PDB file of C-alpha atoms in Angstrom:
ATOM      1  CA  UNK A1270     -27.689  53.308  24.853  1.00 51.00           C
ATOM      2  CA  UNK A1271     -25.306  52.190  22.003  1.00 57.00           C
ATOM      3  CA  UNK A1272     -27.132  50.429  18.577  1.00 55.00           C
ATOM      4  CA  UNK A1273     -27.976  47.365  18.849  1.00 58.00           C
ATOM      5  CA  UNK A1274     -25.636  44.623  16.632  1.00 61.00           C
ATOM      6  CA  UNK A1275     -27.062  41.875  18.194  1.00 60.00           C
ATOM      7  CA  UNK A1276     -28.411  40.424  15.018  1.00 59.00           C
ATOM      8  CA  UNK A1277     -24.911  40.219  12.997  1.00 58.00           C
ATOM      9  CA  UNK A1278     -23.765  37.029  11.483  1.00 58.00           C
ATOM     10  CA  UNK A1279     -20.501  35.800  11.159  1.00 60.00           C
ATOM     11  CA  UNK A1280     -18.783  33.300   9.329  1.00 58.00           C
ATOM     12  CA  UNK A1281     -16.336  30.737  11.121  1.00 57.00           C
ATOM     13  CA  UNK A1282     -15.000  29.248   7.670  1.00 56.00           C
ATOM     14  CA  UNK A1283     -12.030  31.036   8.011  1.00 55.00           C
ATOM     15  CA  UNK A1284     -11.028  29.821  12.120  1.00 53.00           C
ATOM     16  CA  UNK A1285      -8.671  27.429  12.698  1.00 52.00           C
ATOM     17  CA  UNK A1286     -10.179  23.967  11.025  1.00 55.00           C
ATOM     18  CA  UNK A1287      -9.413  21.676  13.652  1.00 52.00           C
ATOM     19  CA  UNK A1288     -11.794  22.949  15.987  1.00 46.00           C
ATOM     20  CA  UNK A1289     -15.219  21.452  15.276  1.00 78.00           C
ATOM     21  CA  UNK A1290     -18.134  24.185  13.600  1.00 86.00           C
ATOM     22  CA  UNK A1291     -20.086  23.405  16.514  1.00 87.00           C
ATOM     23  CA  UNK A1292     -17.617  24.009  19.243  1.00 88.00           C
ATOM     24  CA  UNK A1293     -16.801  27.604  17.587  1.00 90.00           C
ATOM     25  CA  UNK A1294     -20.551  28.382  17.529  1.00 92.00           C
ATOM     26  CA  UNK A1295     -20.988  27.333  20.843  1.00 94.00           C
ATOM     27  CA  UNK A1296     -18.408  29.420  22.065  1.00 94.00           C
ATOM     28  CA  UNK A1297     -19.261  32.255  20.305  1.00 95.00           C
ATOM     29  CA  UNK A1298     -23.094  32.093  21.491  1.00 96.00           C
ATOM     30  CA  UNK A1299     -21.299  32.109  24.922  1.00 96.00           C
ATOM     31  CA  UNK A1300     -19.509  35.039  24.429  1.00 97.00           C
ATOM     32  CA  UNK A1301     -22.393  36.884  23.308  1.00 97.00           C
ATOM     33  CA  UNK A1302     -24.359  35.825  26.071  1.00 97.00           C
ATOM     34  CA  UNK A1303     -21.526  36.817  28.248  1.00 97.00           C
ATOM     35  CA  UNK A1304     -21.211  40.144  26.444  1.00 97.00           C
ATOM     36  CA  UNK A1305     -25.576  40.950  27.136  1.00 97.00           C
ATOM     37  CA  UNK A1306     -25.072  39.512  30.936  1.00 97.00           C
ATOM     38  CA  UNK A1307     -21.804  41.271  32.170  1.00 98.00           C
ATOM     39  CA  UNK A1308     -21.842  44.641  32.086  1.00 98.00           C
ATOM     40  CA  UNK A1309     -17.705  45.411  31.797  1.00 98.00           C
ATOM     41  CA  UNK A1310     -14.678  42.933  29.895  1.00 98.00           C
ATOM     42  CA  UNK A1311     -11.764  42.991  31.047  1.00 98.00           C
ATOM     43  CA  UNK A1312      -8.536  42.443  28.586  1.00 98.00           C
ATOM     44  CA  UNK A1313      -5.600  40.697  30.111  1.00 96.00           C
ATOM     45  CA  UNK A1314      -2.085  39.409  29.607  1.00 95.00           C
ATOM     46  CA  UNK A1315      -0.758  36.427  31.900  1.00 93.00           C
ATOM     47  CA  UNK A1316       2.738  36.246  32.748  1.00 91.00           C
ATOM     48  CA  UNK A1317       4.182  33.302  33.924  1.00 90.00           C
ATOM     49  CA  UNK A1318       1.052  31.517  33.530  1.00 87.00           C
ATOM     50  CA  UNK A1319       0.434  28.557  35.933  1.00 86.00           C
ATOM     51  CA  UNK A1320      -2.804  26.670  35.362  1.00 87.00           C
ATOM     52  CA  UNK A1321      -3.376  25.810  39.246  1.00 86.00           C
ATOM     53  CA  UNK A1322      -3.632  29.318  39.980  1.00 89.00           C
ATOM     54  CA  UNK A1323      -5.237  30.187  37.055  1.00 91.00           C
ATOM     55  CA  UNK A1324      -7.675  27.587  38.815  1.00 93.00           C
ATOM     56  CA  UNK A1325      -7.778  29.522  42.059  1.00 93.00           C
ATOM     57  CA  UNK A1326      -8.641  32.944  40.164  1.00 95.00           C
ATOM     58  CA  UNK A1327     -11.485  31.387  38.497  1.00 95.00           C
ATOM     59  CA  UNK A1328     -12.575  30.069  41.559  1.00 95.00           C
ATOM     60  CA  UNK A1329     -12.509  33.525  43.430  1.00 95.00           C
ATOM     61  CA  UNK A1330     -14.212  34.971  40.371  1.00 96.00           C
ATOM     62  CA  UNK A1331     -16.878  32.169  40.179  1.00 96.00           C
ATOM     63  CA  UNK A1332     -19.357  35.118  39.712  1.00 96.00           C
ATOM     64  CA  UNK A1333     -17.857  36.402  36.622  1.00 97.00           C
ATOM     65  CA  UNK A1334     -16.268  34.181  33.717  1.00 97.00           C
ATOM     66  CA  UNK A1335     -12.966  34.121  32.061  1.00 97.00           C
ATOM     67  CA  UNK A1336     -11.889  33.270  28.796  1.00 97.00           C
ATOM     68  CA  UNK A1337      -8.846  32.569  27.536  1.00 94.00           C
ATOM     69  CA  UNK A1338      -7.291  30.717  23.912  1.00 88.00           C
ATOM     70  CA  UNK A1339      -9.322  30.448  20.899  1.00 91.00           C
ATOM     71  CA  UNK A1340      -8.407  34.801  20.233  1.00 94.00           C
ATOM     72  CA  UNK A1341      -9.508  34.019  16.500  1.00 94.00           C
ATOM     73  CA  UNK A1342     -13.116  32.811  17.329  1.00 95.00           C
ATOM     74  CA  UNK A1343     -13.811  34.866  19.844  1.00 96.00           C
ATOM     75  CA  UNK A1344     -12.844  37.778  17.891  1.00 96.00           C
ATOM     76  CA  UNK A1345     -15.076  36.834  15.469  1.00 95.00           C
ATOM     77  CA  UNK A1346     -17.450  36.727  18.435  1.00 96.00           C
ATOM     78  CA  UNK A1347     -17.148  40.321  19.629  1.00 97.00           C
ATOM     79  CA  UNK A1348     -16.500  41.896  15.733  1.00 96.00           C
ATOM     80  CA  UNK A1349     -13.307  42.314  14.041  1.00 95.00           C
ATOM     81  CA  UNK A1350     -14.290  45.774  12.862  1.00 94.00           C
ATOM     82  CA  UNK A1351     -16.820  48.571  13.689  1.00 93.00           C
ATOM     83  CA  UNK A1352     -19.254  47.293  11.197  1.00 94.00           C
ATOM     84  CA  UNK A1353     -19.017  43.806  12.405  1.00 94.00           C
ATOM     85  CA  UNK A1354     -18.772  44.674  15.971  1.00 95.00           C
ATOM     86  CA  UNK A1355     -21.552  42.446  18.360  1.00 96.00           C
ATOM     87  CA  UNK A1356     -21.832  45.812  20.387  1.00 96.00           C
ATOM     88  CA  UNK A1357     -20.405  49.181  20.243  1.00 96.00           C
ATOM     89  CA  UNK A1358     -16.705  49.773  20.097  1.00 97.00           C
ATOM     90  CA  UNK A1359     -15.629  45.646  20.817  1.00 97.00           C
ATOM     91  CA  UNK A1360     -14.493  45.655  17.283  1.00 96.00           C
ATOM     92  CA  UNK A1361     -11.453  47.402  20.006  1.00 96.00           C
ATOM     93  CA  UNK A1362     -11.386  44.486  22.230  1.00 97.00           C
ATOM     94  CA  UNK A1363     -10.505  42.396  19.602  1.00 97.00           C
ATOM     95  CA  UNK A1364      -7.618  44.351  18.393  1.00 95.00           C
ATOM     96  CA  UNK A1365      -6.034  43.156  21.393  1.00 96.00           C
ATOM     97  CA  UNK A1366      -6.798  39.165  21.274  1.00 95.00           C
ATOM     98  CA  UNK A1367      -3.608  38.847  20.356  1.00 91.00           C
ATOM     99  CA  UNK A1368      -0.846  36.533  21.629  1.00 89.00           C
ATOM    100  CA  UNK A1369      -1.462  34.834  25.046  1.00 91.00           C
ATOM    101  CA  UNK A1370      -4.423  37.097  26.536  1.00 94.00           C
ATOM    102  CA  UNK A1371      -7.774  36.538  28.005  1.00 96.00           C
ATOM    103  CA  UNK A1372     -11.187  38.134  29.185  1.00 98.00           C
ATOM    104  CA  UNK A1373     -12.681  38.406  32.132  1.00 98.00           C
ATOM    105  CA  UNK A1374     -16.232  39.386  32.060  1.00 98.00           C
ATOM    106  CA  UNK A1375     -17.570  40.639  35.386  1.00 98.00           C
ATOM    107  CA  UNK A1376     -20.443  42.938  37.122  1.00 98.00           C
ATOM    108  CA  UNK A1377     -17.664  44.271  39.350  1.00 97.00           C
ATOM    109  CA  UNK A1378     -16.486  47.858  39.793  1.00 96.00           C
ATOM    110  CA  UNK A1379     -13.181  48.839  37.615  1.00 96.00           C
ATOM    111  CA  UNK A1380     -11.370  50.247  40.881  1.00 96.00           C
ATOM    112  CA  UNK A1381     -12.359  46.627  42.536  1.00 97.00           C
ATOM    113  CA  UNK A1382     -11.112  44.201  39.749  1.00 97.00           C
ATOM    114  CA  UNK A1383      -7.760  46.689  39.158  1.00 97.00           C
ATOM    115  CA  UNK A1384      -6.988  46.368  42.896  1.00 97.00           C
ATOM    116  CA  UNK A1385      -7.471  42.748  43.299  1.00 96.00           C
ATOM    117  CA  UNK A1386      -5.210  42.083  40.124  1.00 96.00           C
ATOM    118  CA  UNK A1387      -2.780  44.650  41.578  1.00 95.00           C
ATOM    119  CA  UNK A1388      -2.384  42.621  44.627  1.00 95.00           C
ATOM    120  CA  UNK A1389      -2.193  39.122  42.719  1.00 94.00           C
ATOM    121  CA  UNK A1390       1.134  37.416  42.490  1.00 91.00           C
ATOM    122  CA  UNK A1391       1.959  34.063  43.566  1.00 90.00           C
ATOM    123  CA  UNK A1392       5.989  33.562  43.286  1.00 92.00           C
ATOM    124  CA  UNK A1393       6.952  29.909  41.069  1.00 91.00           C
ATOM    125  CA  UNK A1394      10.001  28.426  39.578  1.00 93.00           C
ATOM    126  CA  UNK A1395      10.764  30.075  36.486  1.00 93.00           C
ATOM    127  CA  UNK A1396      10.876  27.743  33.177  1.00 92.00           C
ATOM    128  CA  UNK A1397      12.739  26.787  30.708  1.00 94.00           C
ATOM    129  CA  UNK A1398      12.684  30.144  28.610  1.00 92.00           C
ATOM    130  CA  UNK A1399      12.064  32.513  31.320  1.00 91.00           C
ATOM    131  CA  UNK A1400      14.453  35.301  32.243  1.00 91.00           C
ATOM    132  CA  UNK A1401      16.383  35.652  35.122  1.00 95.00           C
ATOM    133  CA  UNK A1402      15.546  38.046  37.242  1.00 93.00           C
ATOM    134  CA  UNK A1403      18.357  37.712  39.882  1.00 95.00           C
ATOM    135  CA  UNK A1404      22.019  36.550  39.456  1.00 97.00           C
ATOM    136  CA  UNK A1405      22.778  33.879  41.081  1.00 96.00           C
ATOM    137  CA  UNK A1406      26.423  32.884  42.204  1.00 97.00           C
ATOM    138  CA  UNK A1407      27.447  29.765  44.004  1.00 96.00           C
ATOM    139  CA  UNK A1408      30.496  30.206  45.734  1.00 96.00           C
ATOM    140  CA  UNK A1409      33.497  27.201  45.708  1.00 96.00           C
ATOM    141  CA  UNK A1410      33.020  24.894  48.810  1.00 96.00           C
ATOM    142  CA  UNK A1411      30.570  22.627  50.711  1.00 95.00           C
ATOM    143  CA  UNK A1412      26.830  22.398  49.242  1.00 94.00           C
ATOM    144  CA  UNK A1413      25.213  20.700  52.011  1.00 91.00           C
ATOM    145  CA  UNK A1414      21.773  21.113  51.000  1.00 91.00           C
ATOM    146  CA  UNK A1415      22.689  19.010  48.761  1.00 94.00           C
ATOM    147  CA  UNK A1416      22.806  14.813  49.270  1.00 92.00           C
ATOM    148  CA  UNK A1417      25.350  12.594  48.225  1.00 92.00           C
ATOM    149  CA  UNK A1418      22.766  11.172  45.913  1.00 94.00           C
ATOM    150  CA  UNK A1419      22.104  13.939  43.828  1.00 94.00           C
ATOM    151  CA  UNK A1420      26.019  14.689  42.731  1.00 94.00           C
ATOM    152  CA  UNK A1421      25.961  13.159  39.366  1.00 95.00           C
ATOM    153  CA  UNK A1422      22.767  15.040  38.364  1.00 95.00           C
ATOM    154  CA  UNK A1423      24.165  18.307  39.362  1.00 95.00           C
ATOM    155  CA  UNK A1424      27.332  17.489  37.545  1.00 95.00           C
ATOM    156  CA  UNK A1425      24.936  16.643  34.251  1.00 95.00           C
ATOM    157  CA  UNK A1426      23.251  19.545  34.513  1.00 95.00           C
ATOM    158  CA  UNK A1427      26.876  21.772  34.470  1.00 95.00           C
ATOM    159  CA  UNK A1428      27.639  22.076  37.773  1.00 96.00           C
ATOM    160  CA  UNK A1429      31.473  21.457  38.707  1.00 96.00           C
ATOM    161  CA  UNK A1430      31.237  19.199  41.450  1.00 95.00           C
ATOM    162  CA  UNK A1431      32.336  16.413  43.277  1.00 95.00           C
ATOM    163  CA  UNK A1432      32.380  14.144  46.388  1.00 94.00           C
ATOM    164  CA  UNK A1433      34.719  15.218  48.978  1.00 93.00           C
ATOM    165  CA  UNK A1434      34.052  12.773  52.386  1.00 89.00           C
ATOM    166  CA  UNK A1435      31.156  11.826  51.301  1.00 91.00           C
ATOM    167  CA  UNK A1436      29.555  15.862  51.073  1.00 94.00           C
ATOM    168  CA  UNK A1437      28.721  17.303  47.799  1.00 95.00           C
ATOM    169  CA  UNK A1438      31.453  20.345  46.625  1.00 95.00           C
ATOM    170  CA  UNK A1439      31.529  22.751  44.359  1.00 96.00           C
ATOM    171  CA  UNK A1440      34.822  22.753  42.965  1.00 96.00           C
ATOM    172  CA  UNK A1441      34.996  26.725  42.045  1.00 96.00           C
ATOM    173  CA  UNK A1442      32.410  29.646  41.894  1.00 96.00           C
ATOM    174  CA  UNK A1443      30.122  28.894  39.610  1.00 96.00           C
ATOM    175  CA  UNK A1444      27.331  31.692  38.033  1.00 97.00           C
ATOM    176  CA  UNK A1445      23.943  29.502  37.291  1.00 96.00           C
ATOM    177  CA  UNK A1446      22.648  32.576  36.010  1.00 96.00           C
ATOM    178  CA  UNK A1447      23.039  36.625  35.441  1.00 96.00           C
ATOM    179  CA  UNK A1448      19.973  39.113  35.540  1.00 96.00           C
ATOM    180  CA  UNK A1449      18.045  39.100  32.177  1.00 94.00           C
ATOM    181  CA  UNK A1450      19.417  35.881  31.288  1.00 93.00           C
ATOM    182  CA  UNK A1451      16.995  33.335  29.448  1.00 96.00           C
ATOM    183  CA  UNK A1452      16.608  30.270  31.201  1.00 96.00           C
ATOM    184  CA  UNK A1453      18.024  26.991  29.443  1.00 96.00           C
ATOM    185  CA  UNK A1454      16.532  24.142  30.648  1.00 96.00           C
ATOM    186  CA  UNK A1455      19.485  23.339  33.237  1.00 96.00           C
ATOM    187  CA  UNK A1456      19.479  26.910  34.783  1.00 97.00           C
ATOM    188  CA  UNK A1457      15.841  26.377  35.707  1.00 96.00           C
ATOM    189  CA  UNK A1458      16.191  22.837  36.663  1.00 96.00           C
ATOM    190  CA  UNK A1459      19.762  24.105  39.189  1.00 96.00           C
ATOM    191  CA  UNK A1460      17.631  26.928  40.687  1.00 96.00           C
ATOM    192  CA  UNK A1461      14.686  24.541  41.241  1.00 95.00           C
ATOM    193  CA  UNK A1462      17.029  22.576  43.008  1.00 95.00           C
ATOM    194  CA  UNK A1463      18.255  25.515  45.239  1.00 95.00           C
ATOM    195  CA  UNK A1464      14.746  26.578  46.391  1.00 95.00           C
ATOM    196  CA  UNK A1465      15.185  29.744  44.397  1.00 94.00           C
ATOM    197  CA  UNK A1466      11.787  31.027  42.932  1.00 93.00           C
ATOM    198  CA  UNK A1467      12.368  33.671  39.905  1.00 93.00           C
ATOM    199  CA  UNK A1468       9.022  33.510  38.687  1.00 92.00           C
ATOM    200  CA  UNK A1469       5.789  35.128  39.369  1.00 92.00           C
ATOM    201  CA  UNK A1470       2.027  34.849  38.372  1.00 92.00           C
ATOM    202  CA  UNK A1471      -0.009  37.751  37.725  1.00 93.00           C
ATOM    203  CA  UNK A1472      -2.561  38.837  35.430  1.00 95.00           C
ATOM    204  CA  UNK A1473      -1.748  41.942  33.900  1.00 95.00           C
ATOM    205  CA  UNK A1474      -4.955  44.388  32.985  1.00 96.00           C
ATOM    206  CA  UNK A1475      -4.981  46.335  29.309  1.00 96.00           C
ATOM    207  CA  UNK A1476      -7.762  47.668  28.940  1.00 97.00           C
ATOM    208  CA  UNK A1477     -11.666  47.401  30.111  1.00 98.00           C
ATOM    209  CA  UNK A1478     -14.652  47.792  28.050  1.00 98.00           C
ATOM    210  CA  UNK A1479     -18.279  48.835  29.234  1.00 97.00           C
ATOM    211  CA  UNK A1480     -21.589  48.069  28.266  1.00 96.00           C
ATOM    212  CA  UNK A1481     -22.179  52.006  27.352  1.00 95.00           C
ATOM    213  CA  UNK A1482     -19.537  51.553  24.526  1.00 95.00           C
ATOM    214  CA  UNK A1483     -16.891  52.996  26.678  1.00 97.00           C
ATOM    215  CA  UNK A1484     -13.239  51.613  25.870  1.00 97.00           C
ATOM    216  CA  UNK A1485     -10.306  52.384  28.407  1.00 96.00           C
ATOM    217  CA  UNK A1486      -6.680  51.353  27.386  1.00 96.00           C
ATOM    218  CA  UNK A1487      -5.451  50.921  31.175  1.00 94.00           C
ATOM    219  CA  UNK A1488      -1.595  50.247  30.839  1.00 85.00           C
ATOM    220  CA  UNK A1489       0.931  50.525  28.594  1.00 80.00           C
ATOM    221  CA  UNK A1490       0.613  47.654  25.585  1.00 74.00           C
ATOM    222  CA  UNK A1491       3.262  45.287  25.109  1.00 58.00           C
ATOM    223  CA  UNK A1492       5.445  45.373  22.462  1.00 55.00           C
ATOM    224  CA  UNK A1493       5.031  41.830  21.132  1.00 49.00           C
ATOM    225  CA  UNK A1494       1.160  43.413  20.832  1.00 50.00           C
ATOM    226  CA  UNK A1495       1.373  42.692  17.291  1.00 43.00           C
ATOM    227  CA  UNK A1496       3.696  40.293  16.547  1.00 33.00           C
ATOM    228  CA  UNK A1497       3.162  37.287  18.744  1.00 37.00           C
ATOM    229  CA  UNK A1498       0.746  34.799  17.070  1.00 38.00           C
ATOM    230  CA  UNK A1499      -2.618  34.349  17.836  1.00 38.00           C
ATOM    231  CA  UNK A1500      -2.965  31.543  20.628  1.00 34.00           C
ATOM    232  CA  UNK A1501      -5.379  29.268  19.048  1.00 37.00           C
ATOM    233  CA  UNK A1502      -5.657  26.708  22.876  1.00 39.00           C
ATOM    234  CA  UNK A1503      -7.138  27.215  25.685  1.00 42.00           C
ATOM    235  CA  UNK A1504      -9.906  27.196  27.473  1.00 42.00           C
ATOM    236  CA  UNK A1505     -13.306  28.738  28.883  1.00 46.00           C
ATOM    237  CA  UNK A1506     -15.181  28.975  31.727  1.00 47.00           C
ATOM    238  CA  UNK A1507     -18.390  26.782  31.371  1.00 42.00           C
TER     239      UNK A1507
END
């Protein structure tokens, strides 16, 4: 069995202020009681996060907890470093808490939790921000899905149309968006509008930890690893 760091003590003076002393410690006792229950964590990266179905996976995994926001506390929670570290080798968890991430703390096999997460993905409407991921072309004519009604919003948001007879027309082909475009508001807005979904859920797996100090780097780390800010909301199971 690894050493025991159970006994460390950390200091939150340095955490984001306007989170309460209490809350931090409070979360940090539950990560460490999460870290002696569970016997694997799970590091992972959302992408195109949507809170219902975040809602749904924590329901399916009612017998395991997530985390996800407050990186910074619950960082300090695990260990920053090797001699701060709550438990062998999480001082390498941490490293990752970086950015929009999360853990998942669970009693369930590797091979089970990687193919469930495999299979996850719920299609959405992309944001504001998102990238395209299909071009989209609307050719000049008719746009019958389209009511009467709703002309003058789809001329606001850049559209060229107008009413012919009463039917909403496009007056000439118009592109509301090319592959690996970023999504201005009125792009996403248009191809809400059209019923076209370019987004997709899914939690993406990094790495897992066990409880015999083993650390497993299971995909290829984003680039933005180091550069994206820590995400300092969010929100944990109770």
């Amino acid at each position: 069995m690894p050493k025991s760091k159970r006994d460390k003590k950390i200091s939150l003076t340095k955490v984001e202020k306007k989170v309460g002393l209490e809350t931090k410690q409070k979360l940090v006792e539950n990560v460490r009681n999460s870290v002696d229950t569970y016997s694997r964590i799970f590091v992972f990266k959302p992408e195109n996060m949507r809170n219902n179905t975040l809602k749904e996976v924590r329901e399916h995994w009612n017998h395991s907890k997530i985390f996800i926001g407050k990186n910074r506390v619950i960082a300090k929670a695990l260990g920053c470093t090797e001699e701060e570290e709550y438990n062998e080798n999480l001082h390498k968890v941490s490293v990752l808490l970086r950015g929009e991430r999360g853990l998942l703390f669970t009693n369930e096999k590797t091979d089970d939790v990687l193919e469930y997460f495999e299979n996850l993905s719920t299609p959405d409407y992309a944001r504001t921000g998102g990238q395209c991921v299909e071009t989209v072309v609307l050719p000049e004519g008719p746009l019958p899905e389209f009511s009467h009604a709703i002309e003058p919003q789809l001329r606001n948001l850049g559209l060229p149309t107008s009413l012919k007879k009463g039917v909403v027309t496009l007056l000439k082909e118009h592109i509301v968006c090319s592959a690996g475009d970023t999504l201005t508001s009125e792009q996403a807005r248009i191809l809400k509008l059209l019923g076209k979904q370019q987004a997709e859920f899914r939690l993406r797996m990094l790495a897992v930890w066990s409880n015999d100090g083993e650390f497993k780097i299971l995909a290829d780390l984003p680039t933005d690893m180091e550069t994206q800010e820590d995400v300092e909301e969010g929100s944990e199971d109770e």
